[in-house]
Amino acid sequence: MLAPLRARYARWLGMDADQVLDDRDEAAVDVRALQLVLRLERDRPPSWHGALALAAAGAALVCLDPRSEPGGPWHDAVRDYCAGHIRKVTRRARGASWAGTADLPGVSLAAGDTEIRALVPGRVVEVPKAVAKLQVGGTEVEPDRPSSAPDDPAALELWLPLEPVMTLGKAMAQAGHAGMIAAALLAGDDPAELDRWYAAGCPVQVRGRSERFAGLAARLADPAAAWSGDRLLAVRDAGFTEVDPGTVTVVARAPGGRPHPGPSTA
């Protein structure tokens, strides 16, 4: 199912802004999206970095879940979604509205006080009522400090640009794209690494808005070389909200891009 995304990835990065605008056009009835639901309680704000990590993991987990395999209940929806533009919409929920999404098909993830749901994608004109009533805006959360956890070579690593500054909801959608693209590229080149990443729960380390972003993004001028050499990949936005068409919003390094620690020689 991830093969169409893998096939279009390099072409997508190579488009100029006008080509991005032409490419994104779809009839409204054909638009499909994966809905990301962020729990945003008044007295318990989520972690900015944690929410991005969960969004990247959640989008990948939906695609890699056994229920998305041929014959599974999610297969047709995920297959049709991966063949298109992989749009994502982040919505916020609290209290009863959050509870009302619990039984919808998808995955729910939590890290401390941060909780999200990544729902099985579908046509935007057919979004369940429990989701359609949730607000898309209002996800302005101040970035916290990145995790101090040790570097994990088995994790997907994400960097965001210093500019433009995106709302948390927008950044979550971009992180979700990165998770899916990493899964698609690994499925083609290193399925064993993909299996290890999935078995570990698709861990993600978010480096946040970083001065390193520009240098890493420049290496993506040759997407094939960046991937084969360092497992680097990029997310390029269609420009519907917050950023200009063609903006690179995330640079990521997929699992396997850093050496795994060898056996101790001490």
Short mmCIF file of C-alpha atoms in Angstrom, two decimals:
data_model
loop_
_atom_site.label_atom_id
_atom_site.label_comp_id
_atom_site.label_asym_id
_atom_site.label_seq_id
_atom_site.Cartn_x
_atom_site.Cartn_y
_atom_site.Cartn_z
CA MET A 1 0.00 0.00 0.00
CA LEU A 2 2.90 2.37 0.64
CA ALA A 3 4.37 1.80 -2.83
CA PRO A 4 2.50 4.73 -4.49
CA LEU A 5 3.82 7.12 -1.83
CA ARG A 6 7.34 5.79 -2.29
CA ALA A 7 7.07 6.16 -6.08
CA ARG A 8 5.94 9.78 -5.94
CA TYR A 9 8.24 10.99 -3.18
CA ALA A 10 11.24 12.23 -5.22
CA ARG A 11 9.01 13.77 -7.92
CA TRP A 12 7.09 15.59 -5.23
CA LEU A 13 10.28 17.10 -3.76
CA GLY A 14 11.37 18.23 -7.22
CA MET A 15 8.28 20.28 -8.04
CA ASP A 16 8.44 24.07 -8.17
CA ALA A 17 5.75 26.15 -6.45
CA ASP A 18 3.52 26.33 -9.54
CA GLN A 19 3.72 22.57 -10.02
CA VAL A 20 2.79 22.08 -6.37
CA LEU A 21 -0.32 24.19 -6.92
CA ASP A 22 -1.30 22.21 -10.00
CA ASP A 23 -0.63 18.89 -8.30
CA ARG A 24 -2.73 19.61 -5.24
CA ASP A 25 -5.97 20.24 -7.16
CA GLU A 26 -8.64 17.62 -6.51
CA ALA A 27 -12.40 17.52 -6.68
CA ALA A 28 -13.77 18.02 -3.18
CA VAL A 29 -15.48 14.64 -3.22
CA ASP A 30 -12.13 12.92 -3.87
CA VAL A 31 -10.14 14.56 -1.07
CA ARG A 32 -9.03 12.08 1.57
CA ALA A 33 -7.35 12.86 4.87
CA LEU A 34 -6.05 11.22 8.01
CA GLN A 35 -7.48 12.97 11.05
CA LEU A 36 -5.16 13.62 14.00
CA VAL A 37 -7.02 14.40 17.22
CA LEU A 38 -5.05 16.17 19.96
CA ARG A 39 -6.31 16.12 23.51
CA LEU A 40 -6.17 19.72 24.69
CA GLU A 41 -7.62 20.07 28.18
CA ARG A 42 -7.72 23.54 29.73
CA ASP A 43 -5.77 22.51 32.82
CA ARG A 44 -3.36 20.07 31.18
CA PRO A 45 -1.59 21.34 28.07
CA PRO A 46 0.20 18.77 25.93
CA SER A 47 3.92 18.72 25.28
CA TRP A 48 4.71 20.40 21.95
CA HIS A 49 7.57 18.00 21.20
CA GLY A 50 5.64 15.03 22.54
CA ALA A 51 2.63 15.75 20.34
CA LEU A 52 4.82 15.87 17.22
CA ALA A 53 6.45 12.57 18.13
CA LEU A 54 3.07 10.91 18.68
CA ALA A 55 1.68 12.30 15.42
CA ALA A 56 4.61 10.89 13.42
CA ALA A 57 4.34 7.53 15.15
CA GLY A 58 0.55 7.40 14.91
CA ALA A 59 0.40 8.06 11.16
CA ALA A 60 2.98 5.34 10.52
CA LEU A 61 1.29 2.87 12.87
CA VAL A 62 -2.08 3.23 11.11
CA CYS A 63 -0.45 2.29 7.80
CA LEU A 64 1.59 -0.58 9.26
CA ASP A 65 -1.14 -2.05 11.45
CA PRO A 66 -2.18 -5.63 10.57
CA ARG A 67 -5.72 -4.31 10.12
CA SER A 68 -4.41 -2.33 7.12
CA GLU A 69 -3.10 -5.44 5.39
CA PRO A 70 -5.07 -7.06 2.52
CA GLY A 71 -8.23 -8.57 3.93
CA GLY A 72 -8.13 -6.36 7.01
CA PRO A 73 -10.93 -3.95 7.92
CA TRP A 74 -8.77 -0.87 7.30
CA HIS A 75 -7.14 -2.04 4.08
CA ASP A 76 -9.27 -0.34 1.44
CA ALA A 77 -9.34 3.01 3.27
CA VAL A 78 -5.58 3.05 3.86
CA ARG A 79 -4.77 1.81 0.35
CA ASP A 80 -6.86 4.52 -1.31
CA TYR A 81 -5.38 7.16 0.96
CA CYS A 82 -1.76 6.17 0.30
CA ALA A 83 -2.42 6.37 -3.44
CA GLY A 84 -3.23 10.08 -3.15
CA HIS A 85 -1.98 13.22 -1.43
CA ILE A 86 -1.73 11.92 2.18
CA ARG A 87 -3.42 15.05 3.56
CA LYS A 88 -3.75 15.32 7.32
CA VAL A 89 -6.00 17.45 9.50
CA THR A 90 -5.29 18.11 13.18
CA ARG A 91 -8.27 18.76 15.42
CA ARG A 92 -8.45 19.47 19.14
CA ALA A 93 -10.74 17.83 21.66
CA ARG A 94 -11.35 17.89 25.39
CA GLY A 95 -13.62 16.22 27.89
CA ALA A 96 -16.66 14.52 26.37
CA SER A 97 -15.56 15.40 22.84
CA TRP A 98 -12.29 13.54 23.37
CA ALA A 99 -14.12 10.56 24.86
CA GLY A 100 -16.51 10.58 21.90
CA THR A 101 -13.69 9.67 19.51
CA ALA A 102 -12.43 6.70 21.53
CA ASP A 103 -14.26 4.02 19.56
CA LEU A 104 -13.40 5.30 16.08
CA PRO A 105 -11.02 3.11 14.05
CA GLY A 106 -7.43 4.17 14.47
CA VAL A 107 -4.69 4.23 17.09
CA SER A 108 -4.51 6.16 20.36
CA LEU A 109 -1.12 7.08 21.79
CA ALA A 110 -0.02 8.77 24.99
CA ALA A 111 3.20 10.04 26.51
CA GLY A 112 2.75 11.61 29.92
CA ASP A 113 0.02 14.26 29.68
CA THR A 114 0.12 14.25 25.88
CA GLU A 115 -2.49 12.17 24.05
CA ILE A 116 -3.44 11.91 20.41
CA ARG A 117 -5.51 9.73 18.14
CA ALA A 118 -4.55 8.96 14.54
CA LEU A 119 -7.75 7.85 12.81
CA VAL A 120 -8.09 5.63 9.77
CA PRO A 121 -8.17 7.99 6.77
CA GLY A 122 -11.19 8.57 4.60
CA ARG A 123 -12.97 11.09 2.40
CA VAL A 124 -13.27 14.47 4.08
CA VAL A 125 -16.92 14.69 3.03
CA GLU A 126 -17.57 11.53 5.07
CA VAL A 127 -15.83 12.48 8.33
CA PRO A 128 -17.73 11.00 11.32
CA LYS A 129 -19.88 13.52 13.20
CA ALA A 130 -17.81 13.05 16.37
CA VAL A 131 -14.78 14.30 14.43
CA ALA A 132 -16.43 16.89 12.19
CA LYS A 133 -17.58 18.90 15.20
CA LEU A 134 -14.03 19.22 16.57
CA GLN A 135 -12.23 22.49 15.94
CA VAL A 136 -9.25 22.57 13.60
CA GLY A 137 -7.82 25.83 14.97
CA GLY A 138 -6.77 26.77 18.46
CA THR A 139 -3.69 24.58 18.70
CA GLU A 140 -1.26 27.35 19.64
CA VAL A 141 0.87 25.64 22.28
CA GLU A 142 4.25 27.02 23.33
CA PRO A 143 7.14 24.69 22.53
CA ASP A 144 8.64 23.01 25.54
CA ARG A 145 12.16 21.67 25.83
CA PRO A 146 13.07 18.72 23.61
CA SER A 147 13.43 15.39 25.33
CA SER A 148 16.74 14.80 27.07
CA ALA A 149 16.58 11.08 26.26
CA PRO A 150 19.80 9.63 24.82
CA ASP A 151 20.12 9.43 21.05
CA ASP A 152 18.21 6.40 19.80
CA PRO A 153 19.39 4.99 16.44
CA ALA A 154 16.18 2.96 16.24
CA ALA A 155 14.01 6.10 16.26
CA LEU A 156 12.82 8.43 13.52
CA GLU A 157 14.49 11.80 14.12
CA LEU A 158 12.71 15.07 13.18
CA TRP A 159 13.90 18.68 12.70
CA LEU A 160 11.70 21.70 11.96
CA PRO A 161 12.75 25.09 10.55
CA LEU A 162 13.24 28.21 12.63
CA GLU A 163 10.99 29.96 10.09
CA PRO A 164 8.14 29.77 9.32
CA VAL A 165 6.76 29.15 12.79
CA MET A 166 3.85 26.73 12.59
CA THR A 167 1.05 26.12 15.06
CA LEU A 168 1.23 22.83 16.91
CA GLY A 169 -1.62 21.42 14.82
CA LYS A 170 0.13 22.27 11.55
CA ALA A 171 3.45 20.90 12.79
CA MET A 172 1.73 17.68 13.89
CA ALA A 173 0.34 17.17 10.40
CA GLN A 174 3.82 17.66 8.93
CA ALA A 175 5.31 15.22 11.45
CA GLY A 176 2.63 12.72 10.47
CA HIS A 177 3.71 13.04 6.84
CA ALA A 178 7.31 12.35 7.89
CA GLY A 179 6.29 9.18 9.71
CA MET A 180 4.45 7.88 6.66
CA ILE A 181 7.22 8.77 4.21
CA ALA A 182 9.81 7.07 6.42
CA ALA A 183 7.68 3.93 6.52
CA ALA A 184 7.20 3.99 2.73
CA LEU A 185 10.90 4.41 1.96
CA LEU A 186 11.96 1.76 4.47
CA ALA A 187 9.37 -0.65 3.06
CA GLY A 188 11.13 -0.44 -0.29
CA ASP A 189 14.77 -0.41 0.81
CA ASP A 190 15.03 -1.99 4.24
CA PRO A 191 11.96 -3.97 5.31
CA ALA A 192 13.90 -5.56 8.15
CA GLU A 193 14.58 -2.12 9.66
CA LEU A 194 10.93 -1.22 9.13
CA ASP A 195 9.88 -4.37 10.99
CA ARG A 196 12.18 -3.42 13.89
CA TRP A 197 10.80 0.12 13.98
CA TYR A 198 7.21 -1.11 13.95
CA ALA A 199 7.87 -3.75 16.62
CA ALA A 200 9.27 -1.00 18.87
CA GLY A 201 6.11 1.09 18.40
CA CYS A 202 7.60 3.45 15.77
CA PRO A 203 9.62 5.57 18.23
CA VAL A 204 10.30 9.19 17.27
CA GLN A 205 12.75 11.77 18.60
CA VAL A 206 11.80 15.39 17.86
CA ARG A 207 14.72 17.82 17.77
CA GLY A 208 12.30 20.72 17.30
CA ARG A 209 12.98 24.03 15.57
CA SER A 210 16.68 23.85 14.90
CA GLU A 211 19.53 25.81 13.31
CA ARG A 212 20.59 22.49 11.79
CA PHE A 213 17.48 22.45 9.61
CA ALA A 214 18.81 24.58 6.74
CA GLY A 215 21.93 22.49 6.29
CA LEU A 216 20.01 19.24 6.42
CA ALA A 217 17.40 20.54 3.98
CA ALA A 218 20.13 21.57 1.53
CA ARG A 219 21.28 17.96 1.41
CA LEU A 220 17.81 17.01 0.17
CA ALA A 221 18.53 18.72 -3.17
CA ASP A 222 19.39 15.18 -4.24
CA PRO A 223 16.71 13.13 -2.46
CA ALA A 224 18.09 9.77 -3.60
CA ALA A 225 21.60 10.52 -2.35
CA ALA A 226 20.33 11.96 0.93
CA TRP A 227 18.30 8.82 1.51
CA SER A 228 20.91 6.28 0.45
CA GLY A 229 23.70 8.03 2.33
CA ASP A 230 22.09 9.11 5.58
CA ARG A 231 18.42 8.02 5.46
CA LEU A 232 17.41 11.68 5.26
CA LEU A 233 13.97 12.60 3.93
CA ALA A 234 11.90 15.76 3.73
CA VAL A 235 8.28 16.84 3.91
CA ARG A 236 7.12 19.44 1.39
CA ASP A 237 3.81 21.17 2.04
CA ALA A 238 1.09 21.88 -0.51
CA GLY A 239 0.50 25.31 1.02
CA PHE A 240 -3.18 25.13 1.95
CA THR A 241 -2.59 26.72 5.38
CA GLU A 242 0.10 28.69 7.25
CA VAL A 243 3.00 28.17 4.80
CA ASP A 244 3.65 28.86 1.13
CA PRO A 245 3.23 26.07 -1.46
CA GLY A 246 6.37 23.99 -1.72
CA THR A 247 7.74 24.89 1.72
CA VAL A 248 9.93 22.19 3.26
CA THR A 249 8.47 21.84 6.74
CA VAL A 250 10.29 18.83 8.21
CA VAL A 251 13.59 17.07 7.64
CA ALA A 252 13.79 13.60 9.13
CA ARG A 253 16.29 10.82 9.50
CA ALA A 254 14.78 7.36 9.36
CA PRO A 255 15.81 4.51 11.62
CA GLY A 256 19.05 2.98 10.43
CA GLY A 257 20.48 6.36 9.44
CA ARG A 258 22.71 6.36 12.52
CA PRO A 259 24.99 3.49 13.48
CA HIS A 260 23.60 1.13 16.08
CA PRO A 261 25.95 0.74 19.04
CA GLY A 262 28.07 -2.34 18.73
CA PRO A 263 28.92 -4.84 21.45
CA SER A 264 30.98 -3.52 24.32
CA THR A 265 34.71 -4.14 24.10
CA ALA A 266 35.37 -3.17 27.72
#
